[in-house]
Amino acid sequence: MRSSRTAEPDLKVGVLAVQGDVEAHARTLRQLGAATTEVRVPEDLEGLDGLIIPGGESTTISKGIESAGLEPALRAHHEAGKPILGTCAGLIVCDSEHLGFIDATARRNAFGRQLQSFEADLAVEGIGDEPLRAVFIRAPWVESRGPGVEVLASHDGHPVAIREGGVLASAFHPELTDDPRFHAIFMAMTTSASAREGASKEEAR
Ligand code: GLN
């Protein structure tokens, strides 16, 4: 049955399932009307409109990407202009020192030992006036960024949500609360990327 939640009910979003919090992301995506699939091998990226790289442990996720031979398919997805959301360790994996999908560097475990895990109300660009309750777990912050990177939210003066082109990244875990507004930003990016792709295929006919 088609979902009535979105104008583009056929969008398919993958969640990288090397390690980390896969099901919570999938649940939020389904809530927003997307079809979801777990990405474990390169073929799983075929036909996806968007991809989430979840939190977990960035070293483990990077090693998993390498051992599953996923890097070329991830690069192809990115180069095709298909959106990517990286959360927490996923932000680190997307940064300039790892896959280089976003022109920024992350500082791991940046909020310090006493603050391993905490929650904060964040003002986030593009989700309306109501603050977003954000869950941080041994979170990074964005240490440096290029001029093309837009900061959507900061905490204690450090960027914790950023966007550049088709890449959205957060230091917190938007999948761990009931509030789908951060994923909705990503779904809006995915909807317009998919519409653009549809239009250019139509032109090529
Ligand atoms: N501290 C982890 C890392 O450096 C990230 C934690 C998370 O994803 N919740 O990879």
Short mmCIF file of C-alpha atoms and ligand atoms in Angstrom, two decimals:
data_model
loop_
_atom_site.label_atom_id
_atom_site.label_comp_id
_atom_site.label_asym_id
_atom_site.label_seq_id
_atom_site.Cartn_x
_atom_site.Cartn_y
_atom_site.Cartn_z
CA MET A 1 0.00 0.00 0.00
CA ARG A 2 1.21 3.48 -0.81
CA SER A 3 1.89 5.76 2.09
CA SER A 4 -0.07 8.98 2.18
CA ARG A 5 2.70 10.73 4.14
CA THR A 6 4.72 11.94 1.19
CA ALA A 7 4.33 12.99 -2.40
CA GLU A 8 7.11 10.59 -3.39
CA PRO A 9 6.12 7.30 -1.81
CA ASP A 10 8.55 5.30 -3.92
CA LEU A 11 11.75 6.70 -2.45
CA LYS A 12 14.09 4.01 -1.26
CA VAL A 13 16.69 4.79 1.38
CA GLY A 14 19.44 2.43 2.49
CA VAL A 15 20.99 2.29 5.95
CA LEU A 16 24.60 1.15 6.06
CA ALA A 17 24.45 -1.95 8.22
CA VAL A 18 28.13 -2.55 8.93
CA GLN A 19 27.70 -1.63 12.61
CA GLY A 20 25.56 0.66 14.70
CA ASP A 21 22.04 1.79 15.14
CA VAL A 22 20.42 0.63 11.91
CA GLU A 23 16.84 -0.26 12.87
CA ALA A 24 16.06 3.03 14.64
CA HIS A 25 16.96 4.96 11.48
CA ALA A 26 14.89 2.60 9.32
CA ARG A 27 11.90 3.08 11.61
CA THR A 28 12.10 6.87 11.34
CA LEU A 29 12.46 6.68 7.55
CA ARG A 30 9.39 4.43 7.28
CA GLN A 31 7.50 6.88 9.46
CA LEU A 32 8.27 9.50 6.77
CA GLY A 33 6.99 7.22 4.01
CA ALA A 34 10.27 5.87 2.59
CA ALA A 35 11.00 2.26 1.76
CA THR A 36 14.16 1.11 3.54
CA THR A 37 16.83 -1.49 3.05
CA GLU A 38 20.00 -2.53 4.86
CA VAL A 39 23.25 -2.00 2.98
CA ARG A 40 25.88 -4.68 3.56
CA VAL A 41 27.35 -5.37 0.11
CA PRO A 42 27.95 -3.07 -2.91
CA GLU A 43 24.88 -4.39 -4.79
CA ASP A 44 22.64 -3.16 -1.97
CA LEU A 45 23.34 0.43 -3.10
CA GLU A 46 21.77 -0.15 -6.52
CA GLY A 47 18.53 1.74 -7.01
CA LEU A 48 18.78 3.72 -3.78
CA ASP A 49 17.65 7.34 -3.65
CA GLY A 50 19.48 8.10 -0.41
CA LEU A 51 21.76 6.53 2.18
CA ILE A 52 22.26 6.85 5.93
CA ILE A 53 25.61 6.12 7.58
CA PRO A 54 24.62 5.59 11.23
CA GLY A 55 26.44 6.08 14.50
CA GLY A 56 28.52 3.41 16.13
CA GLU A 57 32.29 3.42 16.17
CA SER A 58 33.92 5.20 13.24
CA THR A 59 37.02 2.98 13.13
CA THR A 60 34.87 -0.16 13.06
CA ILE A 61 32.57 1.29 10.38
CA SER A 62 35.55 2.36 8.22
CA LYS A 63 37.10 -1.12 8.51
CA GLY A 64 33.74 -2.72 7.71
CA ILE A 65 33.38 -0.57 4.58
CA GLU A 66 36.81 -1.67 3.49
CA SER A 67 36.36 -5.37 4.16
CA ALA A 68 32.96 -5.47 2.41
CA GLY A 69 34.46 -3.64 -0.61
CA LEU A 70 31.80 -0.94 -0.26
CA GLU A 71 33.90 2.17 -0.91
CA PRO A 72 33.59 2.35 -4.74
CA ALA A 73 29.80 1.92 -4.57
CA LEU A 74 29.54 4.57 -1.82
CA ARG A 75 31.60 6.97 -3.97
CA ALA A 76 29.41 6.25 -7.00
CA HIS A 77 26.29 7.01 -4.92
CA HIS A 78 27.82 10.29 -3.74
CA GLU A 79 29.06 11.29 -7.21
CA ALA A 80 25.60 10.63 -8.68
CA GLY A 81 24.35 13.41 -6.38
CA LYS A 82 22.29 11.06 -4.25
CA PRO A 83 21.92 12.32 -0.69
CA ILE A 84 23.79 10.90 2.30
CA LEU A 85 23.03 11.45 5.99
CA GLY A 86 25.88 10.69 8.39
CA THR A 87 25.09 10.64 12.11
CA CYS A 88 27.71 10.70 14.87
CA ALA A 89 30.30 8.11 13.78
CA GLY A 90 28.67 8.49 10.34
CA LEU A 91 29.64 12.18 10.34
CA ILE A 92 33.25 11.19 11.10
CA VAL A 93 33.22 8.59 8.29
CA CYS A 94 32.00 11.28 5.82
CA ASP A 95 34.59 13.91 6.81
CA SER A 96 37.68 15.01 4.85
CA GLU A 97 39.97 12.65 6.76
CA HIS A 98 37.85 9.61 5.85
CA LEU A 99 35.58 9.26 2.78
CA GLY A 100 35.77 13.00 2.07
CA PHE A 101 32.07 13.41 1.24
CA ILE A 102 31.90 16.68 3.16
CA ASP A 103 34.51 19.47 3.34
CA ALA A 104 34.87 19.40 7.12
CA THR A 105 36.84 17.64 9.81
CA ALA A 106 35.34 16.11 12.92
CA ARG A 107 36.96 15.88 16.33
CA ARG A 108 36.12 12.52 17.88
CA ASN A 109 34.72 12.27 21.42
CA ALA A 110 34.97 16.05 21.48
CA PHE A 111 32.66 16.87 24.37
CA GLY A 112 34.96 15.27 26.92
CA ARG A 113 34.81 12.42 29.37
CA GLN A 114 32.35 13.88 31.85
CA LEU A 115 29.97 14.50 29.03
CA GLN A 116 30.14 11.13 27.32
CA SER A 117 26.39 11.15 26.86
CA PHE A 118 23.98 14.03 27.22
CA GLU A 119 20.88 15.56 25.76
CA ALA A 120 20.36 19.13 24.64
CA ASP A 121 17.65 21.24 23.03
CA LEU A 122 18.97 22.56 19.75
CA ALA A 123 17.80 25.28 17.43
CA VAL A 124 18.09 23.67 14.01
CA GLU A 125 17.86 25.59 10.75
CA GLY A 126 14.99 24.37 8.60
CA ILE A 127 12.86 22.52 11.16
CA GLY A 128 10.78 25.40 12.53
CA ASP A 129 10.91 27.25 15.83
CA GLU A 130 10.41 24.31 18.17
CA PRO A 131 13.87 23.14 19.40
CA LEU A 132 15.01 19.62 18.67
CA ARG A 133 15.83 17.35 21.59
CA ALA A 134 19.20 15.90 20.59
CA VAL A 135 20.92 12.85 22.07
CA PHE A 136 24.75 12.97 22.07
CA ILE A 137 26.70 9.77 22.76
CA ARG A 138 30.50 10.14 22.82
CA ALA A 139 29.82 12.63 20.08
CA PRO A 140 32.21 14.46 17.80
CA TRP A 141 31.92 18.11 16.92
CA VAL A 142 32.86 19.79 13.67
CA GLU A 143 36.38 21.11 14.18
CA SER A 144 36.91 22.84 10.83
CA ARG A 145 34.91 23.33 7.67
CA GLY A 146 35.22 24.75 4.17
CA PRO A 147 33.27 27.78 2.90
CA GLY A 148 30.65 25.63 1.17
CA VAL A 149 29.54 23.97 4.38
CA GLU A 150 26.37 25.30 5.97
CA VAL A 151 25.98 25.03 9.76
CA LEU A 152 22.42 24.01 10.69
CA ALA A 153 22.95 23.72 14.46
CA SER A 154 25.62 24.35 17.09
CA HIS A 155 26.08 23.35 20.71
CA ASP A 156 28.40 25.22 23.07
CA GLY A 157 29.70 27.16 20.09
CA HIS A 158 30.62 24.08 18.07
CA PRO A 159 28.82 23.03 14.89
CA VAL A 160 26.89 19.78 15.41
CA ALA A 161 24.76 19.67 12.27
CA ILE A 162 26.12 20.60 8.84
CA ARG A 163 25.18 20.32 5.19
CA GLU A 164 27.04 20.59 1.94
CA GLY A 165 25.31 19.77 -1.35
CA GLY A 166 23.68 16.37 -0.94
CA VAL A 167 25.42 15.54 2.33
CA LEU A 168 23.81 16.18 5.71
CA ALA A 169 25.59 15.24 8.92
CA SER A 170 24.89 15.44 12.64
CA ALA A 171 27.03 14.83 15.71
CA PHE A 172 23.91 13.70 17.59
CA HIS A 173 21.55 10.77 17.11
CA PRO A 174 18.29 12.01 15.52
CA GLU A 175 17.02 8.41 15.33
CA LEU A 176 16.89 8.02 19.13
CA THR A 177 13.96 10.35 19.76
CA ASP A 178 10.41 10.27 18.42
CA ASP A 179 10.91 13.53 16.56
CA PRO A 180 11.41 12.89 12.82
CA ARG A 181 12.15 16.51 11.83
CA PHE A 182 15.88 16.05 11.23
CA HIS A 183 15.28 13.01 9.01
CA ALA A 184 12.59 15.09 7.27
CA ILE A 185 15.33 17.53 6.12
CA PHE A 186 17.15 14.54 4.64
CA MET A 187 13.98 13.19 3.00
CA ALA A 188 13.33 16.62 1.44
CA MET A 189 16.88 16.57 0.00
CA THR A 190 16.29 13.01 -1.27
CA THR A 191 12.94 13.93 -2.81
CA SER A 192 14.42 16.84 -4.76
CA ALA A 193 17.50 14.87 -5.87
CA SER A 194 15.24 12.12 -7.14
CA ALA A 195 12.97 14.63 -8.92
CA ARG A 196 16.03 16.21 -10.58
CA GLU A 197 17.22 12.81 -11.73
CA GLY A 198 13.76 11.99 -13.09
CA ALA A 199 13.66 15.29 -15.00
CA SER A 200 17.09 14.80 -16.58
CA LYS A 201 16.15 11.25 -17.68
CA GLU A 202 12.99 12.67 -19.22
CA GLU A 203 15.05 15.29 -21.10
CA ALA A 204 17.43 12.65 -22.41
CA ARG A 205 14.58 10.71 -24.04
N1 GLN B 1 32.80 8.02 19.59
C1 GLN B 1 32.45 7.33 18.40
C2 GLN B 1 33.55 7.42 17.35
O1 GLN B 1 34.48 8.11 17.52
C3 GLN B 1 31.15 7.84 17.82
C4 GLN B 1 30.03 7.59 18.79
C5 GLN B 1 28.68 7.43 18.17
O2 GLN B 1 28.53 7.20 16.97
N2 GLN B 1 27.69 7.47 19.02
O3 GLN B 1 33.49 6.77 16.35
#
